PDB file of N, CA and C in Angstrom:
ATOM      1  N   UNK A 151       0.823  -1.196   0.000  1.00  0.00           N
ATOM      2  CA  UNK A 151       0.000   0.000   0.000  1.00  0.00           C
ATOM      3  C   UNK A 151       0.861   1.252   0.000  1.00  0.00           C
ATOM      4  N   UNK A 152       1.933   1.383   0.615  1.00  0.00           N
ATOM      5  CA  UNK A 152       2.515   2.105   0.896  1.00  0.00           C
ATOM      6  C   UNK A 152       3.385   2.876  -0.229  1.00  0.00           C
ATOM      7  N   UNK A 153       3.728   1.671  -1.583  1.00  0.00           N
ATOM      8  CA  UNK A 153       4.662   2.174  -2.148  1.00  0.00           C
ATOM      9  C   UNK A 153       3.230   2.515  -3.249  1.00  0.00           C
ATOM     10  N   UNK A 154       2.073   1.995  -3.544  1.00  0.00           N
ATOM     11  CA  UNK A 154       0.591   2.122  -3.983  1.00  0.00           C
ATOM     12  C   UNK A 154       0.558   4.281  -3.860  1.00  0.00           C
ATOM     13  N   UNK A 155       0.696   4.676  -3.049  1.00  0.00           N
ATOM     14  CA  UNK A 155       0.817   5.548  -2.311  1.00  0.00           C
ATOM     15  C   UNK A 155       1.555   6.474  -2.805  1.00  0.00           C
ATOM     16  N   UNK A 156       2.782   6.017  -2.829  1.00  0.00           N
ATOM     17  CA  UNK A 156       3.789   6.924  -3.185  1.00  0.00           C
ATOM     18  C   UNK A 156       3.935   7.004  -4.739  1.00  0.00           C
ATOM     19  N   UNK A 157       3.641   6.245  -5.186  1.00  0.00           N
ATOM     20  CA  UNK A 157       3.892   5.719  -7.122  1.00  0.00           C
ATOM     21  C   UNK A 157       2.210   7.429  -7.160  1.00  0.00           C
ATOM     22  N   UNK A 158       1.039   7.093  -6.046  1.00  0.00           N
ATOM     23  CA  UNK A 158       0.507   7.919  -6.883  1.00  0.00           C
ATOM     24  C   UNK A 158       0.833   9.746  -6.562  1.00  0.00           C
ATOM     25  N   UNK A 159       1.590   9.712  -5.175  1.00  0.00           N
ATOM     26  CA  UNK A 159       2.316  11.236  -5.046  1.00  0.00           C
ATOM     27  C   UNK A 159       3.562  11.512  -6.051  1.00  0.00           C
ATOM     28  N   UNK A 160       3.870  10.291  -6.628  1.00  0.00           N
ATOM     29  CA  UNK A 160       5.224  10.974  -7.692  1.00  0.00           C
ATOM     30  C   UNK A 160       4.062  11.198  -8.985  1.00  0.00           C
ATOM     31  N   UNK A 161       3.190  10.715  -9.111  1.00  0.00           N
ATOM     32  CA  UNK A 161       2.610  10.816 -10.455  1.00  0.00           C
ATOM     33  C   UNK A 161       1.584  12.163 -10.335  1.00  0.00           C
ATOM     34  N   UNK A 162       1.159  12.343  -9.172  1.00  0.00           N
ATOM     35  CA  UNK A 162       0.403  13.603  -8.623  1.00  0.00           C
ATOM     36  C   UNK A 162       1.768  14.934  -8.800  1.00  0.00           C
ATOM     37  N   UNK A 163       2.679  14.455  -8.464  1.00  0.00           N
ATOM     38  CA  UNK A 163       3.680  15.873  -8.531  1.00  0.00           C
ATOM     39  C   UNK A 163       4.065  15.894  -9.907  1.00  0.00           C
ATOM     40  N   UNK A 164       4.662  15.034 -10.719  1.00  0.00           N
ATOM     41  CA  UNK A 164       4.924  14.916 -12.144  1.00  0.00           C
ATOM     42  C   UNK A 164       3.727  15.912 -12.707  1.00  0.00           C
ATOM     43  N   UNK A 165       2.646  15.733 -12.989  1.00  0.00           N
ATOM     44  CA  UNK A 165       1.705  16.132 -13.179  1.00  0.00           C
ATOM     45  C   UNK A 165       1.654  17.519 -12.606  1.00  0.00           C
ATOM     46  N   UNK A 166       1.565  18.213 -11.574  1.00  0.00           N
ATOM     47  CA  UNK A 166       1.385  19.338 -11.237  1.00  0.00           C
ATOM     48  C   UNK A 166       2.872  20.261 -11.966  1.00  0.00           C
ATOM     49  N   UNK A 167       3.855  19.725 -11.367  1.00  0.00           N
ATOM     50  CA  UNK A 167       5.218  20.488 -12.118  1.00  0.00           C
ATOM     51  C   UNK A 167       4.827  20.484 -13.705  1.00  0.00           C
ATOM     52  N   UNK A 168       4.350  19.351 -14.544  1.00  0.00           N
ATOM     53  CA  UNK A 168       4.373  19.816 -15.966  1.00  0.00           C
ATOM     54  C   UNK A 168       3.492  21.241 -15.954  1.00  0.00           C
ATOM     55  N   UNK A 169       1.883  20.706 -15.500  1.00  0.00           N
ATOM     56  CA  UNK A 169       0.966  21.899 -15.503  1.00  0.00           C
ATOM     57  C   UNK A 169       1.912  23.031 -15.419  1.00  0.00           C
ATOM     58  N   UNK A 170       2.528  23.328 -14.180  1.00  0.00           N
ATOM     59  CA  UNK A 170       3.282  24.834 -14.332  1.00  0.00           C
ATOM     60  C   UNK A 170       4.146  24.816 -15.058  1.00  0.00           C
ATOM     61  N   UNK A 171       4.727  23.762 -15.843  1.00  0.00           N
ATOM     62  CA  UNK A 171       5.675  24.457 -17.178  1.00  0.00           C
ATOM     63  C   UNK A 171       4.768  24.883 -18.078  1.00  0.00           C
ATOM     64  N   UNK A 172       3.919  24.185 -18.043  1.00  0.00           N
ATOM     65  CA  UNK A 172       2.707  24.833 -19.440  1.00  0.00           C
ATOM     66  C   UNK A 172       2.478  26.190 -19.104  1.00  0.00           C
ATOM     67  N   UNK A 173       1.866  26.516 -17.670  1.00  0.00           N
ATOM     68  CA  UNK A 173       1.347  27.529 -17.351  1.00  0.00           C
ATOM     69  C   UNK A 173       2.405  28.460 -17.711  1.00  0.00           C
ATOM     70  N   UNK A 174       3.327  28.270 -16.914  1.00  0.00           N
ATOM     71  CA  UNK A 174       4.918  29.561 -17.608  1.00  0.00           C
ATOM     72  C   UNK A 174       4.995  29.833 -18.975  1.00  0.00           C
ATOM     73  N   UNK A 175       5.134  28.694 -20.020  1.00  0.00           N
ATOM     74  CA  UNK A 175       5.461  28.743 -21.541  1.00  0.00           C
ATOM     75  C   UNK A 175       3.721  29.901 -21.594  1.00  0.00           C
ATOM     76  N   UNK A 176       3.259  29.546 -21.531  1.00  0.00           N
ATOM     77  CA  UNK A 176       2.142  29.995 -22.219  1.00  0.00           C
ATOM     78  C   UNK A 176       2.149  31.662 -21.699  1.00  0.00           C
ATOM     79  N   UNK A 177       2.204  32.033 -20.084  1.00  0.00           N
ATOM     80  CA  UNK A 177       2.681  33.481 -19.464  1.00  0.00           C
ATOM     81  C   UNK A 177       3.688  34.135 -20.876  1.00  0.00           C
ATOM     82  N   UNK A 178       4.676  33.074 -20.766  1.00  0.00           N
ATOM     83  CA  UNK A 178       5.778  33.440 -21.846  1.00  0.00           C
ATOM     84  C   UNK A 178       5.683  33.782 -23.041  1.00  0.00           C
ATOM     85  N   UNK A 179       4.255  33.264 -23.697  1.00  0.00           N
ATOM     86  CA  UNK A 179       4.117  33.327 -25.074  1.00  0.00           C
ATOM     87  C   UNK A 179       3.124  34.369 -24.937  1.00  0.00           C
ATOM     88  N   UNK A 180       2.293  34.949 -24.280  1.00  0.00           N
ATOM     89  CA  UNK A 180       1.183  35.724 -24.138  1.00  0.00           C
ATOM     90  C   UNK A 180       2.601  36.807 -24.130  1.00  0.00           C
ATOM     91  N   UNK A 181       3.346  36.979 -23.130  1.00  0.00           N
ATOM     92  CA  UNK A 181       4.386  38.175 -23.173  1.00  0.00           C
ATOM     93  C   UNK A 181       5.052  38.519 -24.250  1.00  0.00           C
ATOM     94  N   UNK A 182       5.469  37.551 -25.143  1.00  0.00           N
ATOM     95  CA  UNK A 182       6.035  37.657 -26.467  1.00  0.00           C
ATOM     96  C   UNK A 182       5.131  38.329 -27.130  1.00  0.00           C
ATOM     97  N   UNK A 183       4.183  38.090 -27.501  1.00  0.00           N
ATOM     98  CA  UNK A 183       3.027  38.163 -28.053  1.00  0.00           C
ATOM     99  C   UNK A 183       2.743  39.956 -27.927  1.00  0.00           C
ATOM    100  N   UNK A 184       2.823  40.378 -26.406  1.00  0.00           N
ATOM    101  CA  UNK A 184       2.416  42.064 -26.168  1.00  0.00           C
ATOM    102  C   UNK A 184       3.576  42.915 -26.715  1.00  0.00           C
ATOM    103  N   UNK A 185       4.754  42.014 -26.649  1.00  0.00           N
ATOM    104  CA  UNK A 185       5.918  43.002 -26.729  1.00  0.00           C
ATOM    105  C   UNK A 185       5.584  43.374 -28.454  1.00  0.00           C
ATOM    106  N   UNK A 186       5.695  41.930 -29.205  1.00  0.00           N
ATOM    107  CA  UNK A 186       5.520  42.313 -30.573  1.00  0.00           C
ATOM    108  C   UNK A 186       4.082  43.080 -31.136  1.00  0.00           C
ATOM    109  N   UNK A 187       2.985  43.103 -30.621  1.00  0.00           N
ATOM    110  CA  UNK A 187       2.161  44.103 -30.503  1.00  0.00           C
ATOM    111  C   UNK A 187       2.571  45.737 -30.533  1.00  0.00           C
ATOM    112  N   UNK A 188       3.010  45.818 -29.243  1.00  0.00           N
ATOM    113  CA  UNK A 188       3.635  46.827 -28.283  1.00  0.00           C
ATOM    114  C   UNK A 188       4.828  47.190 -29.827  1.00  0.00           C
ATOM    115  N   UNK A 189       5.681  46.740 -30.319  1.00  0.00           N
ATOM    116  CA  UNK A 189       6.766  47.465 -31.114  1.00  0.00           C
ATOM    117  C   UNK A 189       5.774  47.315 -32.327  1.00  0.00           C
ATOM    118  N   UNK A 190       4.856  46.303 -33.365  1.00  0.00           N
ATOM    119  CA  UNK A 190       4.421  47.071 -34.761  1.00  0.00           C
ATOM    120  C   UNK A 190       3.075  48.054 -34.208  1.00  0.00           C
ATOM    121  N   UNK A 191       2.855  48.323 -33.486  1.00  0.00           N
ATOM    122  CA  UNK A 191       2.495  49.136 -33.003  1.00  0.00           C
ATOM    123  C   UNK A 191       2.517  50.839 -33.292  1.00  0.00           C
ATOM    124  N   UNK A 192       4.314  50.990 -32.664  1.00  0.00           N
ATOM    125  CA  UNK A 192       5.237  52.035 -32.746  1.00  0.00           C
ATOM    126  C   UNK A 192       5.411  52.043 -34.004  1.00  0.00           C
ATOM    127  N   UNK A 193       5.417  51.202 -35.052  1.00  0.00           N
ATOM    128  CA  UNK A 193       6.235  51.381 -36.067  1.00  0.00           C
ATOM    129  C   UNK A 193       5.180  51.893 -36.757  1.00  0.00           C
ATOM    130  N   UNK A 194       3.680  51.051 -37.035  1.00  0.00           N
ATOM    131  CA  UNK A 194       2.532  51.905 -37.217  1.00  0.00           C
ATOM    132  C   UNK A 194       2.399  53.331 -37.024  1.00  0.00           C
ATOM    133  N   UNK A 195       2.419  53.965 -35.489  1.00  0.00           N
ATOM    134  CA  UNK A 195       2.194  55.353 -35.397  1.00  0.00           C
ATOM    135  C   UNK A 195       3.442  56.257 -36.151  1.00  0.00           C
ATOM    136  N   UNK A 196       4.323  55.612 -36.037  1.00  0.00           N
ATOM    137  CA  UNK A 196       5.611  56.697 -36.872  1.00  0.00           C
ATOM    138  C   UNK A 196       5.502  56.439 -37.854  1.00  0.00           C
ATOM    139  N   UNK A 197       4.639  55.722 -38.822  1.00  0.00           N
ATOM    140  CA  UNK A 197       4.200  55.846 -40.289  1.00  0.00           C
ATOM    141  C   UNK A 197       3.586  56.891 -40.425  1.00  0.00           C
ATOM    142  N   UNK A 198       1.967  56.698 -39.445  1.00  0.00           N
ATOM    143  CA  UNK A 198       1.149  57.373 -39.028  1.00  0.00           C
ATOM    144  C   UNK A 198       1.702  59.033 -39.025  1.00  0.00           C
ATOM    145  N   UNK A 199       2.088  59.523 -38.317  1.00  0.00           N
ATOM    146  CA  UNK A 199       3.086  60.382 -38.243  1.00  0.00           C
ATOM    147  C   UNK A 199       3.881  60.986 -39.471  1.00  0.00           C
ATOM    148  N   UNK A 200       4.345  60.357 -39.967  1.00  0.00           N
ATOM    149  CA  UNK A 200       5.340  60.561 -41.943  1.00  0.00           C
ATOM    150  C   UNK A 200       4.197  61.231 -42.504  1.00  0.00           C
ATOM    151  N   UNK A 201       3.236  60.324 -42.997  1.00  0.00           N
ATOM    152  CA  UNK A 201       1.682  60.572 -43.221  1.00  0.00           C
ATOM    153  C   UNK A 201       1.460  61.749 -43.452  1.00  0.00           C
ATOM    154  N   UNK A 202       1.142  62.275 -42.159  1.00  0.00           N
ATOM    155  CA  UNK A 202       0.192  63.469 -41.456  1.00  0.00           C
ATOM    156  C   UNK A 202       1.291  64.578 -41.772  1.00  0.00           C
ATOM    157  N   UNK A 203       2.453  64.154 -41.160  1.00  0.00           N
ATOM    158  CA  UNK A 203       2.769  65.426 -41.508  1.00  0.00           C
ATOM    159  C   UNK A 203       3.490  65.906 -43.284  1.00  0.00           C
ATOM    160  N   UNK A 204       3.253  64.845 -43.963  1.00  0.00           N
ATOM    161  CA  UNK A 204       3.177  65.436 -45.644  1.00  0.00           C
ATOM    162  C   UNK A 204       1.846  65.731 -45.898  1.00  0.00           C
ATOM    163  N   UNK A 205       0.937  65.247 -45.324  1.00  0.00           N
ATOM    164  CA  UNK A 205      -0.180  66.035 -45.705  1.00  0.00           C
ATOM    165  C   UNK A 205      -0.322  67.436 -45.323  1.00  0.00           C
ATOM    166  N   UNK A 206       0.116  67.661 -44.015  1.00  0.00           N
ATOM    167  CA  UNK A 206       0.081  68.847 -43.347  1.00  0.00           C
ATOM    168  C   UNK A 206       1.074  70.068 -44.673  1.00  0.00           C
ATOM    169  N   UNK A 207       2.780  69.443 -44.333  1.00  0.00           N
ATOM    170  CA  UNK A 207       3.473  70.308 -45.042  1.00  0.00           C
ATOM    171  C   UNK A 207       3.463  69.874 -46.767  1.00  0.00           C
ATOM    172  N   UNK A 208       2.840  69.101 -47.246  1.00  0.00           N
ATOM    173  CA  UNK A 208       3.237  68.930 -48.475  1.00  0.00           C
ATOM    174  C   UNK A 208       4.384  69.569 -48.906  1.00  0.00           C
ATOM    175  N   UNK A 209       5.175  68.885 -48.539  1.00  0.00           N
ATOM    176  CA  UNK A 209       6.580  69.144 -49.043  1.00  0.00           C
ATOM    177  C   UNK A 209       7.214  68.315 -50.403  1.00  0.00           C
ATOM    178  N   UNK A 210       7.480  69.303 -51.540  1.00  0.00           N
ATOM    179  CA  UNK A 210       7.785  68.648 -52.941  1.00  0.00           C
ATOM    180  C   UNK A 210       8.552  67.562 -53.148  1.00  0.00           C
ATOM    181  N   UNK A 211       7.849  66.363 -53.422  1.00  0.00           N
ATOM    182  CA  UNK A 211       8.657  65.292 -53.417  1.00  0.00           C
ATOM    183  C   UNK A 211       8.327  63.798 -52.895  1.00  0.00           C
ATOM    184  N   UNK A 212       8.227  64.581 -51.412  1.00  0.00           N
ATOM    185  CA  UNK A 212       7.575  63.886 -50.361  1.00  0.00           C
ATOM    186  C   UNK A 212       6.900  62.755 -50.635  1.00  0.00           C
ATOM    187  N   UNK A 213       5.831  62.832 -51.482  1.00  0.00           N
ATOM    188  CA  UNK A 213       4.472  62.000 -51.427  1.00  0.00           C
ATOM    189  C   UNK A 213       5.172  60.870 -51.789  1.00  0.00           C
ATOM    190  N   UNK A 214       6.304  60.873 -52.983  1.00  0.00           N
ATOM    191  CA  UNK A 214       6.557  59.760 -53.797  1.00  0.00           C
ATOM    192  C   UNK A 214       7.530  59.001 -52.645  1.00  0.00           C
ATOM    193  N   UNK A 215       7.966  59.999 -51.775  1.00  0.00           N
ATOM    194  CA  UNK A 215       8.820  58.950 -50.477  1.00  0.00           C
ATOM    195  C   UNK A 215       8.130  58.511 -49.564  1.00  0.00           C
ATOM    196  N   UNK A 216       7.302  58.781 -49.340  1.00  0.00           N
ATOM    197  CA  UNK A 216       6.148  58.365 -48.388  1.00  0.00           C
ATOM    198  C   UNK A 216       5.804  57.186 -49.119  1.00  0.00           C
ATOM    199  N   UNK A 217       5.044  57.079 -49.962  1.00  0.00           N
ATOM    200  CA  UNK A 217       4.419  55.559 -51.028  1.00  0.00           C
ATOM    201  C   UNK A 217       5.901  54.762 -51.033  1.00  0.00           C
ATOM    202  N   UNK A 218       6.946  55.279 -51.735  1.00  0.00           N
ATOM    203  CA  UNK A 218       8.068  54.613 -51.945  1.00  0.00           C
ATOM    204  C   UNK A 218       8.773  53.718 -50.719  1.00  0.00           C
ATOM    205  N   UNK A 219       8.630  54.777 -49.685  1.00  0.00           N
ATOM    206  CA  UNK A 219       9.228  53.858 -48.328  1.00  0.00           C
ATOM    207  C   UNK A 219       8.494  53.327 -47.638  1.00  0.00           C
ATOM    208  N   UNK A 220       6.784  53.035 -47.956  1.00  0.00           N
ATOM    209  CA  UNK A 220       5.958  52.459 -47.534  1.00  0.00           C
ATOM    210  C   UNK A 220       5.744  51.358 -48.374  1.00  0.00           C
ATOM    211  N   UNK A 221       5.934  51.002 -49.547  1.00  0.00           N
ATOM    212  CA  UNK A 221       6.085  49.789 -50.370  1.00  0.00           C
ATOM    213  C   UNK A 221       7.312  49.269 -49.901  1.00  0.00           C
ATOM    214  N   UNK A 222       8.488  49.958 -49.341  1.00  0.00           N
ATOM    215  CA  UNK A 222       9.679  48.982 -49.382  1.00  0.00           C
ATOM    216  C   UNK A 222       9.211  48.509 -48.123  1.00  0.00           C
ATOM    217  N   UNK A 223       9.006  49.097 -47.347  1.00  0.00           N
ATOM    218  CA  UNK A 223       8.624  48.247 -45.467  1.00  0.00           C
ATOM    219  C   UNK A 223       7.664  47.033 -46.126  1.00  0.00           C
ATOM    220  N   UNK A 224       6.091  47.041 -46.360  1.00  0.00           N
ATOM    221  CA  UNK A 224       6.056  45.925 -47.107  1.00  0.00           C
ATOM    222  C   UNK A 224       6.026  44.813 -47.255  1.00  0.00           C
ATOM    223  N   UNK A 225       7.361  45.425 -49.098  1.00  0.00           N
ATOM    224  CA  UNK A 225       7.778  43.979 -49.219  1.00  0.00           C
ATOM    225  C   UNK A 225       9.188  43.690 -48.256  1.00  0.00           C
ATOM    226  N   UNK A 226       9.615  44.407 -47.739  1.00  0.00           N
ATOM    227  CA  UNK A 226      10.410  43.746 -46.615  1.00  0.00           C
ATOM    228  C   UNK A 226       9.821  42.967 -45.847  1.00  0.00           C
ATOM    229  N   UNK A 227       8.869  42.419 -45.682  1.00  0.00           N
ATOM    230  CA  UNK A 227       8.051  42.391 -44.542  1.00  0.00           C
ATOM    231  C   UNK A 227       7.007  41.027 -45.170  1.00  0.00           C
ATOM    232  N   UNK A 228       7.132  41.216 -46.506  1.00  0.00           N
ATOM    233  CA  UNK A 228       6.704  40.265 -47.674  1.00  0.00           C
ATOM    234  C   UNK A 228       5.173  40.164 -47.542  1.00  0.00           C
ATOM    235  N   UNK A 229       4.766  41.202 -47.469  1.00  0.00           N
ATOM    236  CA  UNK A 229       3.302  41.823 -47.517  1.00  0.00           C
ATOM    237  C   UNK A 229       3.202  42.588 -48.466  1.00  0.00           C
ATOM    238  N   UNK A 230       1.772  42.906 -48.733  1.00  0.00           N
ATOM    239  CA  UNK A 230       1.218  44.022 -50.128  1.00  0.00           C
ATOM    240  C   UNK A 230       0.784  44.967 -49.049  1.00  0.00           C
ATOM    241  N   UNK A 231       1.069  45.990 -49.762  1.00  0.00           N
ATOM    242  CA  UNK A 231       0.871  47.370 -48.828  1.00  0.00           C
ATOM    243  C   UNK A 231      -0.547  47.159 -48.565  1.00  0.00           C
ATOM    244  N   UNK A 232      -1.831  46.630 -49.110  1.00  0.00           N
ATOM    245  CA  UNK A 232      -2.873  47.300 -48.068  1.00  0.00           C
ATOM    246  C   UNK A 232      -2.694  46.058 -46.941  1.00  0.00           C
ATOM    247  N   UNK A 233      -2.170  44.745 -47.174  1.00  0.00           N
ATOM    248  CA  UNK A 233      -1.835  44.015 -45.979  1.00  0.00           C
ATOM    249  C   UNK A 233      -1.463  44.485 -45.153  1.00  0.00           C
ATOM    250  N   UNK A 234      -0.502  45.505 -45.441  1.00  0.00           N
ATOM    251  CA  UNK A 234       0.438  45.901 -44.448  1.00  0.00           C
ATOM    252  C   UNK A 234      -0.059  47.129 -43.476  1.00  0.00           C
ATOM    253  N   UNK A 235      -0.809  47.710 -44.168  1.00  0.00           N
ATOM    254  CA  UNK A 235      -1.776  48.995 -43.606  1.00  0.00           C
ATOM    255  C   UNK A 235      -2.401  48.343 -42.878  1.00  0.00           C
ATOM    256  N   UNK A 236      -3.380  47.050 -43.443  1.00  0.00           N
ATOM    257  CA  UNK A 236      -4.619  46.342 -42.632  1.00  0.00           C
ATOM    258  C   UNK A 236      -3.845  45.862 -41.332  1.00  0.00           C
ATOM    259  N   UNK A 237      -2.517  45.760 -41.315  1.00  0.00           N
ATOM    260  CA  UNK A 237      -1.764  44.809 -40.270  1.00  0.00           C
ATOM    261  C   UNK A 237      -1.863  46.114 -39.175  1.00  0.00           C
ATOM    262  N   UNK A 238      -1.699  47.044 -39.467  1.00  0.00           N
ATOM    263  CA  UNK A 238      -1.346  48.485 -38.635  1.00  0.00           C
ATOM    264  C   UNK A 238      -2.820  48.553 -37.970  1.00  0.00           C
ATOM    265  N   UNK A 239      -4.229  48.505 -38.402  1.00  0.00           N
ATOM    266  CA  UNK A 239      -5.815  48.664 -37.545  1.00  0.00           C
ATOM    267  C   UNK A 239      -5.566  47.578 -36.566  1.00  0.00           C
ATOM    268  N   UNK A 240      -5.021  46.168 -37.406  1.00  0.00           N
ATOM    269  CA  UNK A 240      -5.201  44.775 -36.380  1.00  0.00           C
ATOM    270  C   UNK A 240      -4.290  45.269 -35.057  1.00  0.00           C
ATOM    271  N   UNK A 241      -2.896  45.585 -35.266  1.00  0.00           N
ATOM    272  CA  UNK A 241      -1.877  45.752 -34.173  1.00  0.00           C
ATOM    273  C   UNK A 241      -2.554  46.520 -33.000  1.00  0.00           C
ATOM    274  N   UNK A 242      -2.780  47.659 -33.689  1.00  0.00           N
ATOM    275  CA  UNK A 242      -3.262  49.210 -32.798  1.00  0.00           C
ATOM    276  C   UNK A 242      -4.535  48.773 -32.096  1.00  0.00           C
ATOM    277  N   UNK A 243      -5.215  47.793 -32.648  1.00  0.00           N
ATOM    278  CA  UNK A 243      -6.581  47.053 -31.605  1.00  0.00           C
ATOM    279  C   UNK A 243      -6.472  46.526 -30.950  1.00  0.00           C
ATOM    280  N   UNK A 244      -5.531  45.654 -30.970  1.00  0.00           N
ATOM    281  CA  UNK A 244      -4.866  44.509 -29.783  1.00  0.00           C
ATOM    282  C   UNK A 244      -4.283  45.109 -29.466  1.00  0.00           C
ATOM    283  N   UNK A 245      -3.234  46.359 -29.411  1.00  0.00           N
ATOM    284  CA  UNK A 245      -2.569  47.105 -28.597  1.00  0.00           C
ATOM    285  C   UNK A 245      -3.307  47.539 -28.169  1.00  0.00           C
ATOM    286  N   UNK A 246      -4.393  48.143 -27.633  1.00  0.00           N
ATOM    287  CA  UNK A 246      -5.496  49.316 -26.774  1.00  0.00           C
ATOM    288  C   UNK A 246      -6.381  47.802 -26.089  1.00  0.00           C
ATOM    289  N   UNK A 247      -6.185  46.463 -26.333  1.00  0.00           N
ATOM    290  CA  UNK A 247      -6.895  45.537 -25.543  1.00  0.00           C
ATOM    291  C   UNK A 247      -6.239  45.266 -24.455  1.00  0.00           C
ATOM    292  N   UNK A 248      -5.022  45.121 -24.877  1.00  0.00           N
ATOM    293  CA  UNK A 248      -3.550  44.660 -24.195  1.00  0.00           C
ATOM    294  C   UNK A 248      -3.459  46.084 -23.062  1.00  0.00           C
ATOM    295  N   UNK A 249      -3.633  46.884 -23.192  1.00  0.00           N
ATOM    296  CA  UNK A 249      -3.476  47.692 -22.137  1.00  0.00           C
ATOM    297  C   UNK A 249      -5.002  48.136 -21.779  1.00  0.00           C
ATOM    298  N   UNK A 250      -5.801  47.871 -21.993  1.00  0.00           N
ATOM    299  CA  UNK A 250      -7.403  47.605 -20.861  1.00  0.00           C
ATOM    300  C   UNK A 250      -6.839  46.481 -19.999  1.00  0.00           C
ATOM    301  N   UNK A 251      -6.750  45.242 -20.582  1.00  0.00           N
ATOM    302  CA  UNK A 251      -6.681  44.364 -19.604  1.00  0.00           C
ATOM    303  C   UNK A 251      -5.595  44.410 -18.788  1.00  0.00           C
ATOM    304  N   UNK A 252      -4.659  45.529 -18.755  1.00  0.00           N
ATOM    305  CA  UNK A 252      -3.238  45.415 -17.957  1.00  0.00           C
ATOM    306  C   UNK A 252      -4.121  46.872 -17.062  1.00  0.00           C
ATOM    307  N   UNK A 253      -4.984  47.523 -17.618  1.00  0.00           N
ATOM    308  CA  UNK A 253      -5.844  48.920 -16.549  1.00  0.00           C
ATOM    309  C   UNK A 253      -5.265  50.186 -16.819  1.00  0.00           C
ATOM    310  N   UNK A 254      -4.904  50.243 -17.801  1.00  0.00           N
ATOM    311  CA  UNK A 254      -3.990  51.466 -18.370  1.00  0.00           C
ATOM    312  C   UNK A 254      -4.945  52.443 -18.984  1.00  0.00           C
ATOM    313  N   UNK A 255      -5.863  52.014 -19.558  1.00  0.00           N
ATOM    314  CA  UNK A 255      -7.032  52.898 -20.446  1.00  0.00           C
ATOM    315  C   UNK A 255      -8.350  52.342 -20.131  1.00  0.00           C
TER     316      UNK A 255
END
């Protein structure tokens, strides 16, 4: 009975220690997950930003570097620019969820 016993406290702890590796990996991957949010995010608003302010100053030239260095990000990125725009609404939504549920906004 005794060793009955113990076979089921090693299999009861086996079991609980995996659970918390899962539980960690997954903490871990949810964190990965905000940071890369959290930076295309930034990279979004300082587009955002380029943007606004050639519209503001229309400065000669400009427009074609604005489109031009917004197609190269992109296909760097190996997206079609309205992918890549559409990727910028998705980020910036889950970024403003990501900080409700952290109590920030």
């Amino acid at each position: 009975m005794s060793k009955f016993l113990s076979l089921i406290f090693i299999c009861i702890t086996f079991q609980s220690i995996a659970s918390e590796a899962q539980a960690a990996k997954q903490q871990k991957d949810e964190r990965i997950q905000m940071m890369i949010v959290a930076k295309a995010t930034g990279m979004c608003d300082a587009l955002s930003q380029i943007i606004t302010f050639q519209q503001t100053h229309k400065m000669p030239g400009s427009d074609q570097f604005v489109i031009r260095f917004l197609n190269d990000e992109a296909a760097r990125l190996n997206k079609s620019l309205d992918d890549y725009m559409a990727q910028c609404a998705a980020v910036s939504e889950q970024y403003h969820r990501y900080m409700n549920e952290l109590g920030f906004r």
